[in-house]
Amino acid sequence: MNVPVIKQIRAYTVRGGGADYHDQGGGHWIDDHIATPMSRYEKYRQSRQSFGINVLGTLVVEIEASDGTVGFAVTTAGEIGAYIVEKHLARFIEGQKVTDIEKMWDQMFNATLYYGRKGVVINTISGVDLALWDLLAKVRGEPVHQLLGGPVRDQLQFYATGARPDLAKEMGFIGGKMPLHHGPAEGEEGLKKNLAMIEDMRNRVGDDFWLMLDCWMSLDTNYATRLATKAHQYGLKWIEEALPPDDYWGYAELRRNVPKGMLVTTGEHEATRWGFRLLLEMGCCDIIQPDVGWCGGVTELIKISALADAHNVLVVPHGSSVYSYHFVITRHNSPFAEFLMMAPKADQVVPMFNPLLLDEPVPVNGRISASALDKPGFGVRLNPECKLVRPYEH
Ligand SMILES: C[C@H](O)[C@H](O)CC(=O)C(=O)O
Ligand SMILES: [Mg+2]
């Protein structure tokens, strides 16, 4: 069989939204006094941008095959990621058959082990991996979900993450996840405000709508336990990423401590099958939330998901737009998906990676049909109006 080979890989950066969805303008709900591990410093409490949540920016990876087909993907890694792609990873990609993704992943991962394993290096490898899947699927003229075994249901259903679950309910989502605003350093007063927000939102959405809380690594086990216990009366469905990602022991304890019926979720800042193995074997959570652009890409997510399935744990990926959708639609243990509300006031549905991608499908009435994903590759194009910069040509 005549399989095209990879001619060139190119890495670009772009600012303003895109895969670095925290890179938004002022007045956005996503940067409004959200509790973080940096909230212990008053100076960094009001804005996550103040401590640099958006320093990385978006990395765009483009891979061109010998038959002229171009695959691409985006992730959060910016200029550092572009350096790693051009100066290090390119050697494992160029000249390879477009089909040999497993081998390329293995070489990228093992060659970067001495400075990688997690964080920006794995984000970068994920970006290359997603671009490889996009390329292979385009060469074959198929959507990525078809390469992954095909849809197991005819639509995706979504919960929405944002400041306004009440509006998300009106828009047809199955649930709403709010950010926590006050961390332990804001004391009992902060705890009361956190609980008041949950109570207020429960009153607005009524009894049957899923309500969840995203704590973005900001708490300790004691505070998280108290918060979960007191929030139980408001029917909180899950408490998410309550603790720093390395505190596997704390997660296991929290899971034992939360009221019966409340779920503990985490994993958006975890990476690779080895990181998720710890979460799963230590009984840290009920749902894992890998971000396919940060956990090692689709190649790794397949392994993480199989491991989770064997532990009876659901996989509900973090954000990631089409890169998640093509996976979630193919897996029984991913029964629903996340949609991040990127409108500044969380009052309308806009594409998650706005403005970087064209043809990015968005939920209508909280749903996207499988047929909306029936385009070659991940089915999206780069918006030519977004200015790409290629800082390190190899
Ligand atoms: C809202 C959260 O703080 C964060 O920005 C997004 C996130 O953790 C999630 O979507 O989950
Ligand atoms: Mg989260």
Coordinates of N, CA and C in Angstrom, one line a residue, residues 45-169:
R45 N -5.3 37.5 44.0 CA -6.6 36.9 44.2 C -7.6 37.3 43.1
Q46 N -7.6 38.5 42.7 CA -8.7 39.0 41.9 C -8.6 38.5 40.5
S47 N -7.3 38.3 40.0 CA -7.2 38.0 38.5 C -6.2 36.8 38.4
R48 N -6.5 35.8 37.6 CA -5.6 34.7 37.4 C -4.5 35.2 36.4
Q49 N -4.9 36.2 35.5 CA -3.9 36.7 34.6 C -2.8 37.4 35.4
S50 N -3.1 37.9 36.6 CA -2.1 38.6 37.4 C -0.9 37.7 37.8
F51 N -1.2 36.4 37.9 CA -0.1 35.5 38.2 C 0.4 34.8 37.0
G52 N -0.2 35.1 35.8 CA 0.4 34.6 34.5 C -0.3 33.3 34.0
I53 N -1.6 33.2 34.2 CA -2.3 32.0 33.7 C -2.3 31.9 32.2
N54 N -2.1 33.1 31.6 CA -2.2 33.2 30.1 C -0.8 33.4 29.5
V55 N 0.3 33.1 30.2 CA 1.6 33.4 29.6 C 1.9 32.5 28.4
L56 N 1.4 31.3 28.4 CA 1.9 30.4 27.4 C 1.3 30.8 26.0
G57 N 0.0 31.0 25.9 CA -0.6 31.2 24.6 C -0.8 29.9 23.9
T58 N -1.3 30.0 22.7 CA -1.7 28.8 21.9 C -0.5 28.4 21.0
L59 N -0.4 27.1 20.9 CA 0.6 26.5 20.0 C -0.3 25.8 18.9
V60 N 0.1 26.1 17.6 CA -0.5 25.5 16.5 C 0.5 24.6 15.8
V61 N 0.2 23.3 15.7 CA 1.1 22.4 15.0 C 0.5 22.0 13.6
E62 N 1.3 22.2 12.6 CA 0.9 21.8 11.2 C 1.8 20.7 10.7
I63 N 1.2 19.7 10.1 CA 2.0 18.6 9.6 C 1.6 18.3 8.2
E64 N 2.6 18.4 7.3 CA 2.3 18.2 5.9 C 2.9 16.9 5.3
A65 N 2.0 16.2 4.6 CA 2.4 14.8 4.1 C 2.9 15.0 2.6
S66 N 3.6 13.9 2.2 CA 4.1 13.9 0.8 C 3.1 14.1 -0.3
D67 N 1.8 13.7 0.0 CA 0.7 13.9 -1.0 C 0.1 15.3 -0.9
G68 N 0.6 16.2 -0.1 CA 0.1 17.5 0.0 C -0.9 17.7 1.1
T69 N -1.4 16.6 1.7 CA -2.4 16.8 2.8 C -1.7 17.4 4.0
V70 N -2.5 18.4 4.7 CA -2.0 19.0 5.8 C -2.9 18.7 7.0
G71 N -2.4 18.2 8.1 CA -3.1 18.1 9.3 C -2.7 19.1 10.3
F72 N -3.5 19.5 11.2 CA -3.1 20.5 12.2 C -3.9 20.3 13.5
A73 N -3.3 20.9 14.6 CA -4.0 20.9 15.9 C -3.5 22.0 16.7
V74 N -4.3 22.3 17.7 CA -3.9 23.5 18.6 C -3.9 23.0 20.1
T75 N -3.0 23.5 20.9 CA -3.0 23.3 22.3 C -2.4 24.5 23.0
T76 N -2.3 24.3 24.4 CA -1.8 25.4 25.2 C -0.3 25.1 25.4
A77 N 0.6 25.8 24.7 CA 2.0 25.6 24.9 C 2.8 26.8 24.3
G78 N 2.2 27.6 23.4 CA 2.9 28.8 22.9 C 4.3 28.6 22.4
E79 N 5.1 29.6 22.8 CA 6.4 29.7 22.2 C 7.4 28.6 22.7
I80 N 7.2 28.2 23.9 CA 8.0 27.1 24.5 C 7.7 25.8 23.7
G81 N 6.4 25.6 23.5 CA 6.0 24.4 22.7 C 6.6 24.5 21.3
A82 N 6.5 25.6 20.7 CA 7.0 25.8 19.3 C 8.5 25.4 19.3
Y83 N 9.3 25.8 20.3 CA 10.7 25.5 20.3 C 10.9 24.0 20.4
I84 N 10.1 23.3 21.3 CA 10.2 21.9 21.5 C 9.9 21.1 20.2
V85 N 8.8 21.6 19.5 CA 8.5 20.9 18.3 C 9.6 21.0 17.2
E86 N 10.0 22.3 17.0 CA 10.9 22.5 15.9 C 12.3 22.0 16.2
K87 N 12.8 22.2 17.4 CA 14.2 21.8 17.7 C 14.4 20.4 18.2
H88 N 13.3 19.8 18.7 CA 13.5 18.5 19.3 C 12.6 17.4 18.6
L89 N 11.3 17.6 18.6 CA 10.3 16.6 18.2 C 10.3 16.4 16.7
A90 N 10.7 17.4 15.9 CA 10.6 17.3 14.4 C 11.3 16.0 13.9
R91 N 12.4 15.7 14.5 CA 13.2 14.6 14.0 C 12.5 13.2 14.1
F92 N 11.5 13.2 15.0 CA 10.8 11.9 15.1 C 9.5 11.8 14.2
I93 N 9.3 12.9 13.5 CA 8.0 13.0 12.8 C 8.3 13.0 11.2
E94 N 9.3 13.9 10.9 CA 9.6 14.0 9.4 C 10.2 12.7 8.9
G95 N 9.7 12.3 7.7 CA 10.1 11.1 7.1 C 9.4 9.8 7.5
Q96 N 8.5 10.0 8.5 CA 7.7 8.8 9.0 C 6.5 8.6 8.1
K97 N 6.0 7.4 8.1 CA 4.7 7.1 7.5 C 3.6 7.8 8.3
V98 N 2.5 8.3 7.6 CA 1.5 9.0 8.4 C 0.7 8.1 9.3
T99 N 0.8 6.8 9.0 CA 0.1 5.8 9.9 C 0.9 5.4 11.2
D100 N 2.1 5.8 11.3 CA 2.9 5.3 12.4 C 2.9 6.1 13.7
I101 N 1.7 6.4 14.1 CA 1.5 7.4 15.2 C 2.0 6.8 16.5
E102 N 1.8 5.5 16.7 CA 2.2 4.9 18.0 C 3.7 5.0 18.2
K103 N 4.4 4.7 17.1 CA 5.9 4.8 17.2 C 6.3 6.2 17.4
M104 N 5.7 7.2 16.7 CA 6.1 8.6 16.9 C 5.9 9.0 18.3
W105 N 4.7 8.7 18.8 CA 4.4 9.1 20.2 C 5.4 8.5 21.2
D106 N 5.7 7.3 21.0 CA 6.7 6.6 21.9 C 8.1 7.3 21.9
Q107 N 8.5 7.7 20.6 CA 9.8 8.3 20.5 C 9.8 9.7 21.1
M108 N 8.7 10.4 20.9 CA 8.6 11.8 21.4 C 8.6 11.7 23.0
F109 N 7.9 10.8 23.5 CA 7.8 10.7 25.0 C 9.1 10.3 25.6
N110 N 9.7 9.2 25.0 CA 10.9 8.7 25.7 C 12.1 9.7 25.5
A111 N 12.1 10.4 24.4 CA 13.2 11.3 24.1 C 13.1 12.6 25.0
T112 N 11.9 12.8 25.5 CA 11.8 14.0 26.4 C 11.6 13.7 27.9
L113 N 11.8 12.4 28.2 CA 11.5 12.0 29.6 C 12.4 12.7 30.6
Y114 N 13.6 13.1 30.1 CA 14.6 13.7 31.1 C 14.2 15.1 31.4
Y115 N 13.3 15.7 30.7 CA 12.8 17.1 31.0 C 11.3 17.2 30.9
G116 N 10.6 16.1 30.6 CA 9.2 16.2 30.3 C 8.3 15.5 31.3
R117 N 7.6 14.5 30.9 CA 6.6 13.7 31.7 C 5.3 14.4 31.9
K118 N 5.3 15.7 32.2 CA 4.0 16.3 32.5 C 4.1 17.8 32.0
G119 N 3.0 18.5 32.1 CA 3.1 20.0 31.9 C 3.3 20.3 30.4
V120 N 4.1 21.4 30.2 CA 4.1 21.9 28.8 C 4.7 21.0 27.8
V121 N 5.6 20.1 28.2 CA 6.2 19.1 27.2 C 5.1 18.2 26.8
I122 N 4.3 17.7 27.7 CA 3.2 16.8 27.3 C 2.1 17.5 26.6
N123 N 1.8 18.8 26.9 CA 0.9 19.6 26.1 C 1.4 19.6 24.6
T124 N 2.7 19.8 24.5 CA 3.3 19.9 23.2 C 3.2 18.6 22.4
I125 N 3.5 17.5 23.1 CA 3.4 16.2 22.5 C 2.0 15.9 22.1
S126 N 1.1 16.4 23.0 CA -0.4 16.2 22.7 C -0.7 16.9 21.4
G127 N -0.2 18.2 21.2 CA -0.5 19.0 20.0 C 0.0 18.2 18.8
V128 N 1.2 17.7 18.9 CA 1.7 17.0 17.7 C 0.8 15.7 17.4
D129 N 0.5 15.0 18.5 CA -0.3 13.8 18.3 C -1.6 14.1 17.7
L130 N -2.3 15.2 18.1 CA -3.6 15.5 17.6 C -3.5 15.9 16.1
A131 N -2.4 16.6 15.8 CA -2.2 17.0 14.4 C -1.9 15.7 13.5
L132 N -1.3 14.7 14.1 CA -1.0 13.4 13.4 C -2.4 12.7 13.1
W133 N -3.2 12.7 14.1 CA -4.6 12.1 13.9 C -5.4 12.8 12.9
D134 N -5.3 14.2 12.9 CA -6.0 15.0 11.9 C -5.5 14.7 10.5
L135 N -4.2 14.5 10.4 CA -3.5 14.3 9.1 C -4.0 12.9 8.6
L136 N -3.8 11.9 9.5 CA -4.1 10.5 9.0 C -5.6 10.4 8.6
A137 N -6.5 11.0 9.4 CA -7.9 10.9 9.0 C -8.2 11.7 7.7
K138 N -7.5 12.8 7.5 CA -7.7 13.5 6.2 C -7.1 12.7 5.1
V139 N -6.0 12.1 5.2 CA -5.4 11.2 4.2 C -6.4 10.2 3.8
R140 N -7.1 9.6 4.8 CA -8.1 8.5 4.6 C -9.5 9.1 4.2
G141 N -9.6 10.4 4.3 CA -10.9 11.0 4.0 C -12.0 10.6 5.0
E142 N -11.6 10.4 6.2 CA -12.6 10.0 7.3 C -12.5 11.0 8.5
P143 N -13.6 11.1 9.2 CA -13.5 11.8 10.5 C -12.6 11.0 11.5
V144 N -12.0 11.7 12.5 CA -11.2 11.0 13.4 C -12.0 10.0 14.2
H145 N -13.3 10.3 14.5 CA -14.0 9.3 15.4 C -14.2 8.0 14.7
Q146 N -14.1 8.0 13.3 CA -14.2 6.7 12.6 C -12.9 5.9 12.8
L147 N -11.8 6.6 12.9 CA -10.5 5.8 13.2 C -10.5 5.3 14.6
L148 N -11.3 5.9 15.4 CA -11.4 5.4 16.9 C -12.4 4.4 17.1
G149 N -13.0 3.9 16.1 CA -14.0 2.8 16.2 C -15.4 3.2 15.9
G150 N -15.7 4.5 15.7 CA -17.0 4.9 15.3 C -17.9 5.3 16.5
P151 N -18.9 6.1 16.2 CA -19.8 6.6 17.3 C -20.5 5.4 18.0
V152 N -20.7 5.6 19.3 CA -21.5 4.6 20.1 C -22.9 5.2 20.4
R153 N -23.1 6.4 20.0 CA -24.4 7.1 20.2 C -24.6 8.1 19.1
D154 N -25.8 8.6 18.9 CA -26.0 9.5 17.8 C -25.9 11.0 18.1
Q155 N -25.6 11.3 19.4 CA -25.4 12.7 19.8 C -24.6 12.8 21.0
L156 N -23.9 13.9 21.1 CA -23.2 14.3 22.4 C -24.1 15.1 23.2
Q157 N -24.1 14.9 24.5 CA -24.8 15.9 25.4 C -23.9 16.5 26.3
F158 N -24.1 17.8 26.6 CA -23.1 18.6 27.3 C -23.7 19.2 28.6
Y159 N -22.7 19.4 29.6 CA -22.9 20.3 30.7 C -22.1 21.5 30.3
A160 N -22.4 22.7 30.9 CA -21.7 23.9 30.6 C -20.9 24.4 31.8
T161 N -19.7 24.8 31.5 CA -18.9 25.4 32.6 C -18.9 26.9 32.4
G162 N -19.3 27.6 33.5 CA -19.3 29.1 33.4 C -19.9 29.7 34.6
A163 N -20.0 31.0 34.7 CA -20.6 31.7 35.8 C -22.1 31.7 35.9
R164 N -22.8 31.2 34.9 CA -24.2 31.3 34.9 C -24.9 30.0 34.5
P165 N -24.9 29.0 35.4 CA -25.6 27.7 35.2 C -27.1 28.0 35.0
D166 N -27.6 29.0 35.6 CA -29.1 29.3 35.3 C -29.3 29.6 33.8
L167 N -28.4 30.3 33.2 CA -28.6 30.6 31.8 C -28.3 29.3 31.0
A168 N -27.3 28.6 31.4 CA -27.0 27.3 30.8 C -28.2 26.4 30.7
K169 N -29.0 26.4 31.8 CA -30.2 25.6 31.9 C -31.2 26.0 30.8

